[in-house]
PDB file of C-alpha atoms in Angstrom:
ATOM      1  CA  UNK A 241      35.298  12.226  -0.106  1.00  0.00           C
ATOM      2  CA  UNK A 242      34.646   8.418   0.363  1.00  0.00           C
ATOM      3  CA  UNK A 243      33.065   7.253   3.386  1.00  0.00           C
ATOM      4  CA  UNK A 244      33.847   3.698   5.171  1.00  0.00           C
ATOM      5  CA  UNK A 245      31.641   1.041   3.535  1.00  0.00           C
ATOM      6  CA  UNK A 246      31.147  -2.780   4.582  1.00  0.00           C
ATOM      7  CA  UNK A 247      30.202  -5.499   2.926  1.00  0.00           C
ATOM      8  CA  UNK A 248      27.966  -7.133   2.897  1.00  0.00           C
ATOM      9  CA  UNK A 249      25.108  -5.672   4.861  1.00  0.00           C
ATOM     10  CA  UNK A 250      23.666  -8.715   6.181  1.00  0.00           C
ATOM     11  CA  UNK A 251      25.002 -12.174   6.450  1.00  0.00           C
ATOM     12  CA  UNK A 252      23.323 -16.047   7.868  1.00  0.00           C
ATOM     13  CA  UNK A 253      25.749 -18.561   8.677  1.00  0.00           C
ATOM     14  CA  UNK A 254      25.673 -21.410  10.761  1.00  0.00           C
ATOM     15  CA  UNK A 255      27.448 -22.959  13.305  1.00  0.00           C
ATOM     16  CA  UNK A 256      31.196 -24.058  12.805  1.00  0.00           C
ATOM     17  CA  UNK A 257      31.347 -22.051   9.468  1.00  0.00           C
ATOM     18  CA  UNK A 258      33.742 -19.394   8.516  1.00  0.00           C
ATOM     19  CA  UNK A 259      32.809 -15.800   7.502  1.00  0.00           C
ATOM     20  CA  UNK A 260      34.521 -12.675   5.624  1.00  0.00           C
ATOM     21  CA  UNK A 261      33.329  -9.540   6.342  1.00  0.00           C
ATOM     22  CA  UNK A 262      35.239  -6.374   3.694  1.00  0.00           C
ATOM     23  CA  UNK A 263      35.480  -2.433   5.133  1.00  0.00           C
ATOM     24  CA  UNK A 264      36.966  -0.105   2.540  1.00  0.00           C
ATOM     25  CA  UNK A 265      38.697   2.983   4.700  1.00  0.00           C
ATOM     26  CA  UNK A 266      37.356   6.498   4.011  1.00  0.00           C
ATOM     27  CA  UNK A 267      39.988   7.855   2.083  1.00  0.00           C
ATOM     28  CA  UNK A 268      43.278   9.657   3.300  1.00  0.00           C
ATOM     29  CA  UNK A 269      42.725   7.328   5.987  1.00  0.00           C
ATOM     30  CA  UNK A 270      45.509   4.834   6.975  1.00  0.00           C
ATOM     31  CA  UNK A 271      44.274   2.774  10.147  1.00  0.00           C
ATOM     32  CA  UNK A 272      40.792   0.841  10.562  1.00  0.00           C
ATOM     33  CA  UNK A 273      39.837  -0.476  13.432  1.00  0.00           C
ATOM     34  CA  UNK A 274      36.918  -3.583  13.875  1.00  0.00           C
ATOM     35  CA  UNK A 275      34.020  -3.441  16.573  1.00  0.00           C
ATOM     36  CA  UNK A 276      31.627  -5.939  17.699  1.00  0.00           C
ATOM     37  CA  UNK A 277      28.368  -4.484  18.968  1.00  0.00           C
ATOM     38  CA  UNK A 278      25.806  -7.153  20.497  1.00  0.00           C
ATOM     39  CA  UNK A 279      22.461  -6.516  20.652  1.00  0.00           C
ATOM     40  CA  UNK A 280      22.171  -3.810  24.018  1.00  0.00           C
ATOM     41  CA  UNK A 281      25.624  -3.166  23.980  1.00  0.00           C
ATOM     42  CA  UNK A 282      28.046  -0.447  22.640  1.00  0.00           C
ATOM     43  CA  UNK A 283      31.006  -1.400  20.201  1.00  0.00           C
ATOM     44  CA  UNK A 284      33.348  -3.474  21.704  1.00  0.00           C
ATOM     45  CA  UNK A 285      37.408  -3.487  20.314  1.00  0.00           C
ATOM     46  CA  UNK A 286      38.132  -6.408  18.162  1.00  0.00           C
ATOM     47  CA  UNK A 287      41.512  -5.109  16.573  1.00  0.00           C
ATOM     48  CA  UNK A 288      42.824  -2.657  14.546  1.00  0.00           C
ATOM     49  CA  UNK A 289      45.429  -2.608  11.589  1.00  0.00           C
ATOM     50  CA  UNK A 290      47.773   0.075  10.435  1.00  0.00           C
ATOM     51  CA  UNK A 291      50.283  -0.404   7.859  1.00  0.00           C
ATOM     52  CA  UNK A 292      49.212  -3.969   6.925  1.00  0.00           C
ATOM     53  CA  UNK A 293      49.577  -5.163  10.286  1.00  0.00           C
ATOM     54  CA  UNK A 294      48.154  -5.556  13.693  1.00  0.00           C
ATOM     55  CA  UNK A 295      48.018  -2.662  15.790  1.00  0.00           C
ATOM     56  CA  UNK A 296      46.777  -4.067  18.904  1.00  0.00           C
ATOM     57  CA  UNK A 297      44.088  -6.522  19.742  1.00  0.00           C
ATOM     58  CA  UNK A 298      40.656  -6.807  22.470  1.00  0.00           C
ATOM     59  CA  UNK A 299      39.672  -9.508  24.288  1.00  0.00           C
ATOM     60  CA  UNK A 300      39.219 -12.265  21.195  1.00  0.00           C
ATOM     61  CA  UNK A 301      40.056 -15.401  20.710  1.00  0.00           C
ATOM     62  CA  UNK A 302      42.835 -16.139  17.998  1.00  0.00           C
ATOM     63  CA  UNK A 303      39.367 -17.498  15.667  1.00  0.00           C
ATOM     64  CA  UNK A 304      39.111 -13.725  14.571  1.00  0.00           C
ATOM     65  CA  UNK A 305      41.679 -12.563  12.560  1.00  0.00           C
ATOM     66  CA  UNK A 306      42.090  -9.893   9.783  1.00  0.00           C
ATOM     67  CA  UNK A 307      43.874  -8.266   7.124  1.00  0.00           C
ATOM     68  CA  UNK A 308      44.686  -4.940   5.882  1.00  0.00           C
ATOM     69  CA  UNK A 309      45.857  -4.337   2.453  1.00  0.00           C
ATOM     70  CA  UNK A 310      47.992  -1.516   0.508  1.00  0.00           C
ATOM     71  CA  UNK A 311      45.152  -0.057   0.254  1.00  0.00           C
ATOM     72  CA  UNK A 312      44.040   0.521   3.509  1.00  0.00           C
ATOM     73  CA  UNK A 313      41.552  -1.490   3.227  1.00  0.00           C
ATOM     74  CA  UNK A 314      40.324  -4.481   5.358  1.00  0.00           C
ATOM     75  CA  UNK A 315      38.818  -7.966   6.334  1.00  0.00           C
ATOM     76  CA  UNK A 316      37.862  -9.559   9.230  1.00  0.00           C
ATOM     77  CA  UNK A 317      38.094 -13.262   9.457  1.00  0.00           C
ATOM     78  CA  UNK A 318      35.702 -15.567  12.288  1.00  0.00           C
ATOM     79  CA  UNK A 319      36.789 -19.247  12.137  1.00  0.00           C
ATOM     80  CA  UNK A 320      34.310 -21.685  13.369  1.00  0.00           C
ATOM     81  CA  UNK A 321      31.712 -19.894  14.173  1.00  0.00           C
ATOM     82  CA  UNK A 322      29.527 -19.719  17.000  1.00  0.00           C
ATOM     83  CA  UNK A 323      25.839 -18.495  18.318  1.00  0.00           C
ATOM     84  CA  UNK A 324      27.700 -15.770  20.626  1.00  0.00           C
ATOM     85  CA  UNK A 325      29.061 -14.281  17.267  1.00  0.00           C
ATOM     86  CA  UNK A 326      25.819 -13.020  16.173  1.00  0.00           C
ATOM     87  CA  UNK A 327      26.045  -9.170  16.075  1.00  0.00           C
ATOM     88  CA  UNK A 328      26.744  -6.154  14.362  1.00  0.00           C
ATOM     89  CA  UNK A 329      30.148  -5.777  12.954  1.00  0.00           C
ATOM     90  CA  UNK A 330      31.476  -2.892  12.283  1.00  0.00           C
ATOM     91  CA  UNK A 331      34.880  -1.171  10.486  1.00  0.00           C
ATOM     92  CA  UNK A 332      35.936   2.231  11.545  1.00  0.00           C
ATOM     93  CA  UNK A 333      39.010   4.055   9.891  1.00  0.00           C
ATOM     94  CA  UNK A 334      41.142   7.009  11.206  1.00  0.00           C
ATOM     95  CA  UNK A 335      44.474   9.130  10.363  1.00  0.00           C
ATOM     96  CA  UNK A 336      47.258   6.923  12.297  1.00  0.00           C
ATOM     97  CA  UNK A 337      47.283   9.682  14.745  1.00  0.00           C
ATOM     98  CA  UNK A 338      43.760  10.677  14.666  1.00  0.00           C
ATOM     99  CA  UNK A 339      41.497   9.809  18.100  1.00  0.00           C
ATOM    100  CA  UNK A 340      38.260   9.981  16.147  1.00  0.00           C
ATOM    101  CA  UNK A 341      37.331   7.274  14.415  1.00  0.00           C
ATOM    102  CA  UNK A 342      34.595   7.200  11.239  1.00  0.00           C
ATOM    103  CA  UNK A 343      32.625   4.216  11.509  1.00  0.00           C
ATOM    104  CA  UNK A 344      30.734   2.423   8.230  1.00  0.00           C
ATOM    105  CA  UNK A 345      27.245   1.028   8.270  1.00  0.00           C
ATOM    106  CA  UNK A 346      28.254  -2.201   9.830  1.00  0.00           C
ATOM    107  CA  UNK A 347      27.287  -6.197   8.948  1.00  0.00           C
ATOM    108  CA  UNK A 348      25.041  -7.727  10.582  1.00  0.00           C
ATOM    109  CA  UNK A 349      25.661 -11.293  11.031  1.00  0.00           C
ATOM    110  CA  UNK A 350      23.854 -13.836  12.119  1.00  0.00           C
ATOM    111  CA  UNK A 351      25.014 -17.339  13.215  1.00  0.00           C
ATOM    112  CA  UNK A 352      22.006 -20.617  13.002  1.00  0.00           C
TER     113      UNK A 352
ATOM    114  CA  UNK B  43      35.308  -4.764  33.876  1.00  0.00           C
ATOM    115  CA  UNK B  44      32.337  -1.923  32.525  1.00  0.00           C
ATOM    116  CA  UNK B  45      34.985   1.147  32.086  1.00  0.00           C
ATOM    117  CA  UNK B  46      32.715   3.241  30.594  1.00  0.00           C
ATOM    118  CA  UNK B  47      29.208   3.642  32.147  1.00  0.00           C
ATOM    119  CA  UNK B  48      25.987   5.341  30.780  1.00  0.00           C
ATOM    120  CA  UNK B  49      23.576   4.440  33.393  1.00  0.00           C
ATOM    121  CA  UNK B  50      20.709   5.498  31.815  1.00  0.00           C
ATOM    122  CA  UNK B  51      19.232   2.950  29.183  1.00  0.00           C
ATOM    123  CA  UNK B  52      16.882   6.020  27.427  1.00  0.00           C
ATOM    124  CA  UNK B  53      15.912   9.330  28.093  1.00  0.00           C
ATOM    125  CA  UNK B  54      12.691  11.230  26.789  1.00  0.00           C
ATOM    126  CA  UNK B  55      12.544  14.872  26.212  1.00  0.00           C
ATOM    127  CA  UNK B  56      10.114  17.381  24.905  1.00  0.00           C
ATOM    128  CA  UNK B  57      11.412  19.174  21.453  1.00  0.00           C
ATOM    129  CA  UNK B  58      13.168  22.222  22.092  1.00  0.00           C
ATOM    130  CA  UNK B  59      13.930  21.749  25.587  1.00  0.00           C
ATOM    131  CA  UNK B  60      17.326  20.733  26.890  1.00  0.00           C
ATOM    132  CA  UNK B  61      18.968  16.829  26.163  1.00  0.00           C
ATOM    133  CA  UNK B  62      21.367  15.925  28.660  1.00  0.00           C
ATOM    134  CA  UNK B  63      22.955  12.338  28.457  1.00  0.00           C
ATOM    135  CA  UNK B  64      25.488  11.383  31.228  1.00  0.00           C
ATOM    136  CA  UNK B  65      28.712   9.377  31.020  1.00  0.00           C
ATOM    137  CA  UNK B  66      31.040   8.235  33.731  1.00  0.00           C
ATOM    138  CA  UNK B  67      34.243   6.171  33.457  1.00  0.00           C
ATOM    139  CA  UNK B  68      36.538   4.387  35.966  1.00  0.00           C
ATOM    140  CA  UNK B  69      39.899   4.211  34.880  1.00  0.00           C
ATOM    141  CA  UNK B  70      41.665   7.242  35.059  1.00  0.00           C
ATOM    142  CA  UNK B  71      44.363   7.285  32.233  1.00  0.00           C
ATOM    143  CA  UNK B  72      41.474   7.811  29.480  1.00  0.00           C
ATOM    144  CA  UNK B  73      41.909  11.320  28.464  1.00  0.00           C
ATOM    145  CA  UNK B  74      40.247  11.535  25.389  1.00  0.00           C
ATOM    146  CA  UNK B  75      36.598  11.579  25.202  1.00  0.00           C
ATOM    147  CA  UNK B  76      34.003  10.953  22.150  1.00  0.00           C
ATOM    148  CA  UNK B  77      29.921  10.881  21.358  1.00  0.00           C
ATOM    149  CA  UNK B  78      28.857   8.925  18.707  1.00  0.00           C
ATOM    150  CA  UNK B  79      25.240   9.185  17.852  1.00  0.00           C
ATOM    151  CA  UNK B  80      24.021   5.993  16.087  1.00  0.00           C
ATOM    152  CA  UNK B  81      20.470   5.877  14.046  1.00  0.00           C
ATOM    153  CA  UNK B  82      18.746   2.194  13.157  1.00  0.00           C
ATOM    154  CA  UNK B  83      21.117   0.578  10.473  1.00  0.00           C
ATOM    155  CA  UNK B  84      23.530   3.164  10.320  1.00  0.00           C
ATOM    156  CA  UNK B  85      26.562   3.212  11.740  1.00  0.00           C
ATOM    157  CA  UNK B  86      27.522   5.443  14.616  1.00  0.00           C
ATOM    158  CA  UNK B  87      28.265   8.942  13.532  1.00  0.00           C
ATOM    159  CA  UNK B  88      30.849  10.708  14.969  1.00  0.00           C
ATOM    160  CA  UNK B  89      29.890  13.894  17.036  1.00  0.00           C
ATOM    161  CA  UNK B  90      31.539  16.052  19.225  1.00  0.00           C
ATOM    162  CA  UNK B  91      34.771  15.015  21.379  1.00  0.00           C
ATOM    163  CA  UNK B  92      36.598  16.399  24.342  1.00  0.00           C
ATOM    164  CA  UNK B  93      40.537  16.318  25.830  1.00  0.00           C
ATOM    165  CA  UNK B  94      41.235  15.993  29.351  1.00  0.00           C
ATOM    166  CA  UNK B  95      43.061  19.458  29.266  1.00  0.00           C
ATOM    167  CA  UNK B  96      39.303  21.347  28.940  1.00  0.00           C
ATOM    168  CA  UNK B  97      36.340  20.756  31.115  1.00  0.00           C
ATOM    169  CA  UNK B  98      33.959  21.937  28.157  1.00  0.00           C
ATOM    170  CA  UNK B  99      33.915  21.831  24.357  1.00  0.00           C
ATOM    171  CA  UNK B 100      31.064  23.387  22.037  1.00  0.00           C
ATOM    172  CA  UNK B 101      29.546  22.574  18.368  1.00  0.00           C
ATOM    173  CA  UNK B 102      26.316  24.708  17.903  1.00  0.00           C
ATOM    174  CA  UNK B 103      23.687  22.768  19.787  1.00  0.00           C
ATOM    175  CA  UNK B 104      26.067  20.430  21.405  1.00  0.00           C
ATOM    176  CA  UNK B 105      27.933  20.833  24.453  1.00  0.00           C
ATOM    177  CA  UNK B 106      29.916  18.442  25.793  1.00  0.00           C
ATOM    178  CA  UNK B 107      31.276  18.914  29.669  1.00  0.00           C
ATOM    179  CA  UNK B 108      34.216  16.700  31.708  1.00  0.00           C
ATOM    180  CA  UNK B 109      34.362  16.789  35.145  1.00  0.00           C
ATOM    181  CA  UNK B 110      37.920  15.092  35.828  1.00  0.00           C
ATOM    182  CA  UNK B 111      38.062  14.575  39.537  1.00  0.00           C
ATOM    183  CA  UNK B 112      34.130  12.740  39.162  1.00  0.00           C
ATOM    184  CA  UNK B 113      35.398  11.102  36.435  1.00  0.00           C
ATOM    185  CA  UNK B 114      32.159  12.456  34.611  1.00  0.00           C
ATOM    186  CA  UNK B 115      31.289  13.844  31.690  1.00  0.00           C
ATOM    187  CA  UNK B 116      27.967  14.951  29.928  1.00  0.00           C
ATOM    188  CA  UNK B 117      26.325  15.845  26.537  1.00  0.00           C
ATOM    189  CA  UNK B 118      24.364  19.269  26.594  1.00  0.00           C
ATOM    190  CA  UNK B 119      21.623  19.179  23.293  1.00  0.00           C
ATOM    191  CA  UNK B 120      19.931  22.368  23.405  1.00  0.00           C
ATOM    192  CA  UNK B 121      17.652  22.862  21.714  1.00  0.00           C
ATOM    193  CA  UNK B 122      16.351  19.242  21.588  1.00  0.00           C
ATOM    194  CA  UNK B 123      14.912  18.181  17.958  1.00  0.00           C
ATOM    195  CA  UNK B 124      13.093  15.101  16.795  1.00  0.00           C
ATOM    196  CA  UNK B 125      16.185  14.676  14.307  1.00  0.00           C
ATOM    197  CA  UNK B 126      18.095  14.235  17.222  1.00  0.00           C
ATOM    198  CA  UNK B 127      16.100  10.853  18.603  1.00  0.00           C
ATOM    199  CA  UNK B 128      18.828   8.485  18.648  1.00  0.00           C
ATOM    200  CA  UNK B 129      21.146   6.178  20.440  1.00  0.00           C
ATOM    201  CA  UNK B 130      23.986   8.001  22.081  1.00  0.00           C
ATOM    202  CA  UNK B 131      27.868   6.423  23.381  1.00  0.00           C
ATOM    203  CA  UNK B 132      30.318   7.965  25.282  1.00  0.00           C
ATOM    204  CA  UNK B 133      33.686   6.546  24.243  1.00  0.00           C
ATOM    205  CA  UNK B 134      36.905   7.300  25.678  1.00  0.00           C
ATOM    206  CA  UNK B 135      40.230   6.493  24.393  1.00  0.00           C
ATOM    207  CA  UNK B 136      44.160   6.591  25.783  1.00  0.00           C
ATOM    208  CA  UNK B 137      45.865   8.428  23.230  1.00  0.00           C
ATOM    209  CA  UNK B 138      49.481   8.202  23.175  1.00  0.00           C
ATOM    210  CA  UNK B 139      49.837   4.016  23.259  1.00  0.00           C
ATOM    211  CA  UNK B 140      50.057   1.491  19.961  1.00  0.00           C
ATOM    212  CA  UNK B 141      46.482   1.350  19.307  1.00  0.00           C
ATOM    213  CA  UNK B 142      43.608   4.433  19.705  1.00  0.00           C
ATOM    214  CA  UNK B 143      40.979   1.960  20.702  1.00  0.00           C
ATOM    215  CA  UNK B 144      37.779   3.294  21.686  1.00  0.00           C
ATOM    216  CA  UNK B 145      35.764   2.088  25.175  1.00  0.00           C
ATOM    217  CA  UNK B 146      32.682   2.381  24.593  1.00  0.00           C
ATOM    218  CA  UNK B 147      29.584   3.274  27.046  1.00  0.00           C
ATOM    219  CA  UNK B 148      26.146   0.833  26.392  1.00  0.00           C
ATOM    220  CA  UNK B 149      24.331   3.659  24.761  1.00  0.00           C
ATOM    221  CA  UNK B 150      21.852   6.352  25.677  1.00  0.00           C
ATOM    222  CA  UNK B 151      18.545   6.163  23.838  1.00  0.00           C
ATOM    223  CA  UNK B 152      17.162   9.560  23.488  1.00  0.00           C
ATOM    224  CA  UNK B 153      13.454  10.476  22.541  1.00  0.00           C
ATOM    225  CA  UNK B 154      12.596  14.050  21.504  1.00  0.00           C
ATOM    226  CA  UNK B 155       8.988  13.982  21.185  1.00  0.00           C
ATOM    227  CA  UNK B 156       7.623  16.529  18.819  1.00  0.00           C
TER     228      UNK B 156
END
């Protein structure tokens, strides 16, 4: 059985640039879900996607957006970046009625 | 709005004695509870969870206790192991809506010294 990976591990950007991050779902698994975790902090809800579309949303702006494919798998978009988007991002996937969640290895980005 | 508290940043413990990390959480329609134990560069592992319906749930070492009317609940590692030394959430979830999103806690860093 397939875990959740991310891609890629580590990322530099700068200000005002746009990012991609990839999560492939472990498999069998239909929804995945996208966390931000700042440095001190625990995961926060970005979004999640089930069935190629949003499933419900946290408290981001519109700048990050996503995708989930036939697949199941997923990306997470950040338009126009900015300092207060440096952290750890990270993809978790889960049966559509599951409560636990299986989380990958995150990306951490880092915004200049 | 912090819904999910874990008011203590770490916690050091002696190996096999008794780990006990503490969780409380304000808003009263969660009734799903998770802890995730998360090592440096990994992400957070999944580790034992807990419904609203029981006030205590055991996996081996792990014990994990909800007190409903305190809105509390607790992580019981006995015995305590230097494996264990880790960052610990509490996450708690409403199941039942569009989206199982998870509320996470700030962590728990726990030190089993050898």
């Amino acid at each position: 059985e397939t875990g959740v990976t991310q891609s890629p591990t580590h990322l530099i950007k700068t200000r005002g640039q746009q990012v991609t991050l990839r999560c492939s779902s472990q498999s069998g698994h239909n929804t995945v879900s996208w966390y931000q975790q700042a440095l001190g902090q625990g995961p926060q809800f970005i979004f999640q996607y089930y069935r190629e579309e949003e499933n419900g949303r946290g408290n981001f702006p519109p700048r990050f957006s996503g995708l989930q494919f036939p697949n199941y798998s997923s990306e997470l978009n950040v338009n126009a970046l900015e300092l207060d988007d440096s952290a750890l991002y990270l993809c978790a996937s889960s049966l559509e009625s599951g409560f636990i969640q299986y989380f990958g290895a995150g990306t951490r980005l880092s915004v200049l | 709005d912090q819904q999910v508290k874990q008011n203590s940043p770490s916690l050091s413990v002696q190996e096999g004695r008794i780990s006990i990390l503490n969780c409380d959480y304000t808003n009263s329609m969660f009734d799903y509870f998770l802890w995730y134990k998360k090592y440096p560069a990994e992400g957070p592992t999944f580790l034992i969870s807990i419904s609203s319906i029981k006030d205590k749930n055991e996996d081996g070492r792990f014990t994990v206790f909800l007190n409903k009317s305190a809105k509390h609940l607790s992580l019981h590692i006995v015995p305590s192991q230097p494996g264990d030394s880790a960052v610990y959430f509490c996450a708690a979830t409403r199941p039942g809506g569009a989206t199982n999103k998870l509320i996470f806690g700030t962590g728990t860093l726990l030190a089993v010294q050898p």
